[in-house]
CSV table of C-alpha atoms in Angstrom, one decimal:
chain,number,residue,atom,x,y,z
A,1439,UNK,CA,0.2,0.0,0.0
A,1440,UNK,CA,1.5,3.9,-1.0
A,1441,UNK,CA,1.6,6.4,1.3
A,1442,UNK,CA,-1.3,8.2,-0.2
A,1443,UNK,CA,-3.1,5.3,-0.4
A,1444,UNK,CA,-3.0,4.9,3.4
A,1445,UNK,CA,-3.2,8.7,4.3
A,1446,UNK,CA,-6.5,8.7,2.2
A,1447,UNK,CA,-7.6,5.9,4.5
A,1448,UNK,CA,-6.8,7.1,7.3
A,1449,UNK,CA,-8.3,11.0,6.4
A,1450,UNK,CA,-11.8,8.8,5.8
A,1451,UNK,CA,-11.2,7.6,9.2
A,1452,UNK,CA,-10.8,10.4,10.9
A,1453,UNK,CA,-13.5,12.1,9.2
A,1454,UNK,CA,-15.8,9.5,10.7
A,1455,UNK,CA,-14.3,10.8,14.2
A,1456,UNK,CA,-11.5,8.0,14.6
A,1457,UNK,CA,-9.5,9.9,17.3
A,1458,UNK,CA,-6.7,7.0,16.9
A,1459,UNK,CA,-6.4,7.9,13.2
A,1460,UNK,CA,-5.5,11.4,13.3
A,1461,UNK,CA,-3.5,10.8,16.3
A,1462,UNK,CA,-1.5,8.6,13.6
A,1463,UNK,CA,-1.7,11.2,11.0
A,1464,UNK,CA,-0.3,13.9,13.8
A,1465,UNK,CA,2.6,12.0,14.5
A,1466,UNK,CA,3.4,11.1,10.5
A,1467,UNK,CA,3.2,14.5,9.5
A,1468,UNK,CA,4.0,16.4,12.8
A,1469,UNK,CA,7.8,17.1,11.6
A,1470,UNK,CA,6.2,19.3,8.4
A,1471,UNK,CA,3.7,21.2,10.6
A,1472,UNK,CA,5.9,22.4,13.0
A,1473,UNK,CA,8.4,23.8,10.3
A,1474,UNK,CA,5.2,25.4,8.4
A,1475,UNK,CA,4.4,27.0,11.4
């Protein structure tokens, strides 16, 4: 499974209220988020 595909699945889960999926996305992209801020 590609990163983009797994990210899309995580986003779908987040949209359905899955807090665990949100945590996974934050952990995966936190360095990019911090650099953006």
